[in-house]
Tab-separated table of C-alpha atoms in Angstrom:
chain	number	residue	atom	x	y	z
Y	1	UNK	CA	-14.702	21.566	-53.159
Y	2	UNK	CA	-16.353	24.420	-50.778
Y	3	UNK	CA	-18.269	22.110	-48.885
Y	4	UNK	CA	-14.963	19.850	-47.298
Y	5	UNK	CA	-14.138	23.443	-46.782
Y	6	UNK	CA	-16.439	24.981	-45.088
Y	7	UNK	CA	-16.333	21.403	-43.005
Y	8	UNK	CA	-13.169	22.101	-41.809
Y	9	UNK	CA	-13.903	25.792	-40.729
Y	10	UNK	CA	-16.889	24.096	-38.654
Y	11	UNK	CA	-14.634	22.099	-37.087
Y	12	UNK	CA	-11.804	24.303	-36.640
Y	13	UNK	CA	-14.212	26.274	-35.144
Y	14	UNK	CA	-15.713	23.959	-33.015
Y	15	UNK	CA	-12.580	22.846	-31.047
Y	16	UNK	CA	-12.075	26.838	-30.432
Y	17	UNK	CA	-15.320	26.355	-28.506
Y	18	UNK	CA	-13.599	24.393	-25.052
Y	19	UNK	CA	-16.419	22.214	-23.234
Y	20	UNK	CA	-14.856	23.674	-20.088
Y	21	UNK	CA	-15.537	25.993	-17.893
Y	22	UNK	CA	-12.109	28.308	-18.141
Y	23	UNK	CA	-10.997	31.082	-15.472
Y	24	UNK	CA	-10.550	34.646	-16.898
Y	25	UNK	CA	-8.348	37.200	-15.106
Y	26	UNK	CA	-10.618	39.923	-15.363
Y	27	UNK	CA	-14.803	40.284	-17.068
Y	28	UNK	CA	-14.292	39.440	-20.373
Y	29	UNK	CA	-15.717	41.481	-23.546
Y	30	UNK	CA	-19.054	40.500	-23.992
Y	31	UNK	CA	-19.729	41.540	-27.593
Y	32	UNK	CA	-23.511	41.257	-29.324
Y	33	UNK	CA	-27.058	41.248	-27.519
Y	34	UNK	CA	-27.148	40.202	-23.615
Y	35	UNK	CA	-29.850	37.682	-23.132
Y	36	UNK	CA	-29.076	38.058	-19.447
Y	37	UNK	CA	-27.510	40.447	-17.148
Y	38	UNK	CA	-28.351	38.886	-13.409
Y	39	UNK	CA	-27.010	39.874	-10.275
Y	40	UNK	CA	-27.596	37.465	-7.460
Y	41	UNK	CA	-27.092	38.433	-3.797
Y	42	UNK	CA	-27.981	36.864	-0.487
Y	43	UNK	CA	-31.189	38.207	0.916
Y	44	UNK	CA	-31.420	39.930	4.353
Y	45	UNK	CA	-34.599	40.536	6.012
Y	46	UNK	CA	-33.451	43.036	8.430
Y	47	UNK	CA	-31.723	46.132	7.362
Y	48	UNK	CA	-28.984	47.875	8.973
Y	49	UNK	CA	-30.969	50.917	10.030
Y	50	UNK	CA	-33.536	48.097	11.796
Y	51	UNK	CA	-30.642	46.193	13.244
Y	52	UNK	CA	-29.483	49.307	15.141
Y	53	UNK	CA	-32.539	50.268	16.084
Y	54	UNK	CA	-32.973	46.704	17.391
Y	55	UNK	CA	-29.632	46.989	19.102
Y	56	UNK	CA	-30.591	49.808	21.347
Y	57	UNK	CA	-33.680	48.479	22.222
Y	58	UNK	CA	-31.545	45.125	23.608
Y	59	UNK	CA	-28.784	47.803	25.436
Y	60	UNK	CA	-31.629	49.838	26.757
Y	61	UNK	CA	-33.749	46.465	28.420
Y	62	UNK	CA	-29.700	44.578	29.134
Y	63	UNK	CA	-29.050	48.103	31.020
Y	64	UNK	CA	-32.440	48.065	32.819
Y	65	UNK	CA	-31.747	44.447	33.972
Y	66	UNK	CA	-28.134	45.043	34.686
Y	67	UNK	CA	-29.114	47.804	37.294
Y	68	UNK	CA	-31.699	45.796	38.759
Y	69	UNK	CA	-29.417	43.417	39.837
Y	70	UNK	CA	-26.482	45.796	40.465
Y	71	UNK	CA	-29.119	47.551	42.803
Y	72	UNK	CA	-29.563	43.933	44.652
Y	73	UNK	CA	-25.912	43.400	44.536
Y	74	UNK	CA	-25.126	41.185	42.226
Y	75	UNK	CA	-22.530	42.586	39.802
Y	76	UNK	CA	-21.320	40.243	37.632
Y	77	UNK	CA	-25.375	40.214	36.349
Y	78	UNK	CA	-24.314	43.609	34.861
Y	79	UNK	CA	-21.293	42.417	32.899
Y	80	UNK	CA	-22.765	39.570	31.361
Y	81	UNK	CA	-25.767	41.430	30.349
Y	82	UNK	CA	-23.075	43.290	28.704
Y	83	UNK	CA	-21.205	40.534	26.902
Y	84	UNK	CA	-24.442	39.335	25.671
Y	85	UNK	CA	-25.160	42.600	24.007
Y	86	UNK	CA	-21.494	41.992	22.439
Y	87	UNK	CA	-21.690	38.863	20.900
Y	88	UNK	CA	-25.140	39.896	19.147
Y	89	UNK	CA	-23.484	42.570	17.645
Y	90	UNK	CA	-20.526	39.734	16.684
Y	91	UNK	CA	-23.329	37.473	15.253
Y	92	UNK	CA	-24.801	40.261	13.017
Y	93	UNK	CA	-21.516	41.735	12.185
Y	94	UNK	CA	-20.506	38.155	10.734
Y	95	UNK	CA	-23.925	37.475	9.213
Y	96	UNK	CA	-24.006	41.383	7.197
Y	97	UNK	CA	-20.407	40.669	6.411
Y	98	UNK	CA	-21.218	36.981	4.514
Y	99	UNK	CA	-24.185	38.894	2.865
Y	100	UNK	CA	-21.809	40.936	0.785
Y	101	UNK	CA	-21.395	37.903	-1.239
Y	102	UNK	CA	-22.447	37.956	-4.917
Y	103	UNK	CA	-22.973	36.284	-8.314
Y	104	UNK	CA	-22.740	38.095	-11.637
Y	105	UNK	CA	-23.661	36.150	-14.726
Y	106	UNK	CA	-23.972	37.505	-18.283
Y	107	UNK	CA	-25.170	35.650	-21.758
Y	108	UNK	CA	-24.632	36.938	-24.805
Y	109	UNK	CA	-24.185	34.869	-27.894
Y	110	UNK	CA	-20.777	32.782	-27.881
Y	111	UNK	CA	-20.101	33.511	-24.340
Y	112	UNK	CA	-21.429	32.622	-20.606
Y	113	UNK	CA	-19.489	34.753	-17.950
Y	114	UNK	CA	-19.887	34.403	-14.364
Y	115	UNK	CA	-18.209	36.334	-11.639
Y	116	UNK	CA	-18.033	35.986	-7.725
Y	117	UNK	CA	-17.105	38.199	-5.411
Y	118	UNK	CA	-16.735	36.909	-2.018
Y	119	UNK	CA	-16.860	38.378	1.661
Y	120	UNK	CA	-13.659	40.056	1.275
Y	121	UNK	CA	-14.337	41.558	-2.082
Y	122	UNK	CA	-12.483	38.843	-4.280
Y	123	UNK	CA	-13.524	38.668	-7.695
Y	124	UNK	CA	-13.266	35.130	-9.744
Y	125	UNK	CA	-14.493	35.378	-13.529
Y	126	UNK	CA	-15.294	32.027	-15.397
Y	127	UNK	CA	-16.134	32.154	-19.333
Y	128	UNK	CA	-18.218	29.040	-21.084
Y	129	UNK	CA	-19.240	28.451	-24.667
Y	130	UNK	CA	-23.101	28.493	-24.584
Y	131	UNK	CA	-23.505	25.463	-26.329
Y	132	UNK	CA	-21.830	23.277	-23.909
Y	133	UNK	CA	-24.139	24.715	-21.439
Y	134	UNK	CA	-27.286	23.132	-20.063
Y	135	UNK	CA	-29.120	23.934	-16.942
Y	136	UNK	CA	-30.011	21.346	-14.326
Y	137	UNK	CA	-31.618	21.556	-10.637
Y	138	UNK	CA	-30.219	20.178	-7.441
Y	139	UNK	CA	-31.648	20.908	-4.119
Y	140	UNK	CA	-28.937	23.803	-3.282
Y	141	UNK	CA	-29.671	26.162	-6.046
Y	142	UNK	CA	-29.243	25.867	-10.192
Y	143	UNK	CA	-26.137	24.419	-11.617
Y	144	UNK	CA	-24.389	24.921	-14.960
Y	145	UNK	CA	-23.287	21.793	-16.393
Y	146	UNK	CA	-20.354	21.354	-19.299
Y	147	UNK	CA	-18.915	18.532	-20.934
Y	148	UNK	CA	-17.216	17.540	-17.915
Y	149	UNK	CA	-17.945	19.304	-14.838
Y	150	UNK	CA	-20.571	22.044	-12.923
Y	151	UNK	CA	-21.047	25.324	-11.208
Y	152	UNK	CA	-23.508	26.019	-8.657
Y	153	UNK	CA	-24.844	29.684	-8.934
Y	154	UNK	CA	-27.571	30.760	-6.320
Y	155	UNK	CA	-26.839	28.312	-3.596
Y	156	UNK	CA	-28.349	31.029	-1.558
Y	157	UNK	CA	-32.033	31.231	-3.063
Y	158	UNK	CA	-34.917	30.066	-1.789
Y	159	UNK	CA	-36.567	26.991	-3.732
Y	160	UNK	CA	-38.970	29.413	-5.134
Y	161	UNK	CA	-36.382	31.349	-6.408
Y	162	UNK	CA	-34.320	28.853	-7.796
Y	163	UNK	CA	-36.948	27.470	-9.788
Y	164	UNK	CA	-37.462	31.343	-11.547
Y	165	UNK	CA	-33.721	31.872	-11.976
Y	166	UNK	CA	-33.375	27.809	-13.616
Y	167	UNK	CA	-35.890	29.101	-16.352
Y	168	UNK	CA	-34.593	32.557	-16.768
Y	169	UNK	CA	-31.147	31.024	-17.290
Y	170	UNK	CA	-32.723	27.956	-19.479
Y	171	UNK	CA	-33.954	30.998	-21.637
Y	172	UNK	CA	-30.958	32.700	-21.448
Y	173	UNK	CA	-28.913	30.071	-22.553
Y	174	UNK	CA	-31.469	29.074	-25.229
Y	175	UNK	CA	-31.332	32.335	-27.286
Y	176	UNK	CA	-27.483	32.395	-26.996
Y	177	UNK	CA	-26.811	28.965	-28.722
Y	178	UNK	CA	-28.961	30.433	-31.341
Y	179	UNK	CA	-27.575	33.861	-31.455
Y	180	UNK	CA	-30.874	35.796	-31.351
């Protein structure tokens, strides 16, 4: 008589366990062992101290120019040589402001969260089972698939990079279905 018991716990149980990814308000609890604990951000090559450095260099050769032709009488040289030094510091405004982007994702065993904050600071939390989870490869980063649909984390990786976070996460996920 235990074992149709114990059955039924398994399968109460496993229709808890949603093969859906499911928004959270807030970062859940994550309770037990974390297999992973990633942060993913957009790289930047040039820093912000290098970027102003590099913008005074630009002002300082725009100005030189600008006078040169100011000197020769032609005035609207100056003023455009100006504007030009404006919308590069437009561009790079826009660019550091999309890299403030970022993906948080967390295993531990019963529970897959993943949180992204966007350019303005907006946080979305998602929460997955870890055995409806498997990893797969696309060409625009590594996706999480469920039962019925996907998430894309690290659309912003290089291909070298993807491949390294796939099997991290494949690992990740791994342990978690089996709790250790």
């Amino acid at each position: 008589m235990s074992i149709p018991l114990e059955r039924a716990k398994q399968e109460d149980s496993l229709a808890a366990m949603t093969p859906r990814w499911e928004r959270s308000p807030d970062a859940p609890a994550m309770e037990g062992q974390l297999f992973m604990d990633a942060i993913l951000r957009p790289h930047r090559s040039l820093s912000v101290k290098t970027f102003k450095a590099m913008l005074l260099v630009v002002i300082a050769i725009n100005a030189a120019i600008g006078v040169a032709f100011a000197l020769q009488g032609a005035f609207p040289v100056a003023g455009f040589m100006g504007l030009d030094v404006l919308a590069l510091w437009f561009a790079f405004r826009w660019n550091y402001r999309s890299a403030q982007i970022a993906e948080y994702i967390r295993i531990a065993p019963g529970k897959v969260h993943v949180a992204a904050v966007d350019k303005n600071g907006v946080e979305r939390h998602w929460v997955l089972n870890p055995v409806w989870a498997r990893v797969a490869r696309d060409g625009r980063g590594v996706l999480i698939r469920d039962g019925a649909g996907q998430m894309r984390l690290g659309a912003f990786l290089s291909p070298k990079e993807c491949e390294s976070f796939a099997a991290a996460l494949d690992g990740a996920l791994f342990r978690a279905k089996r709790g250790r």
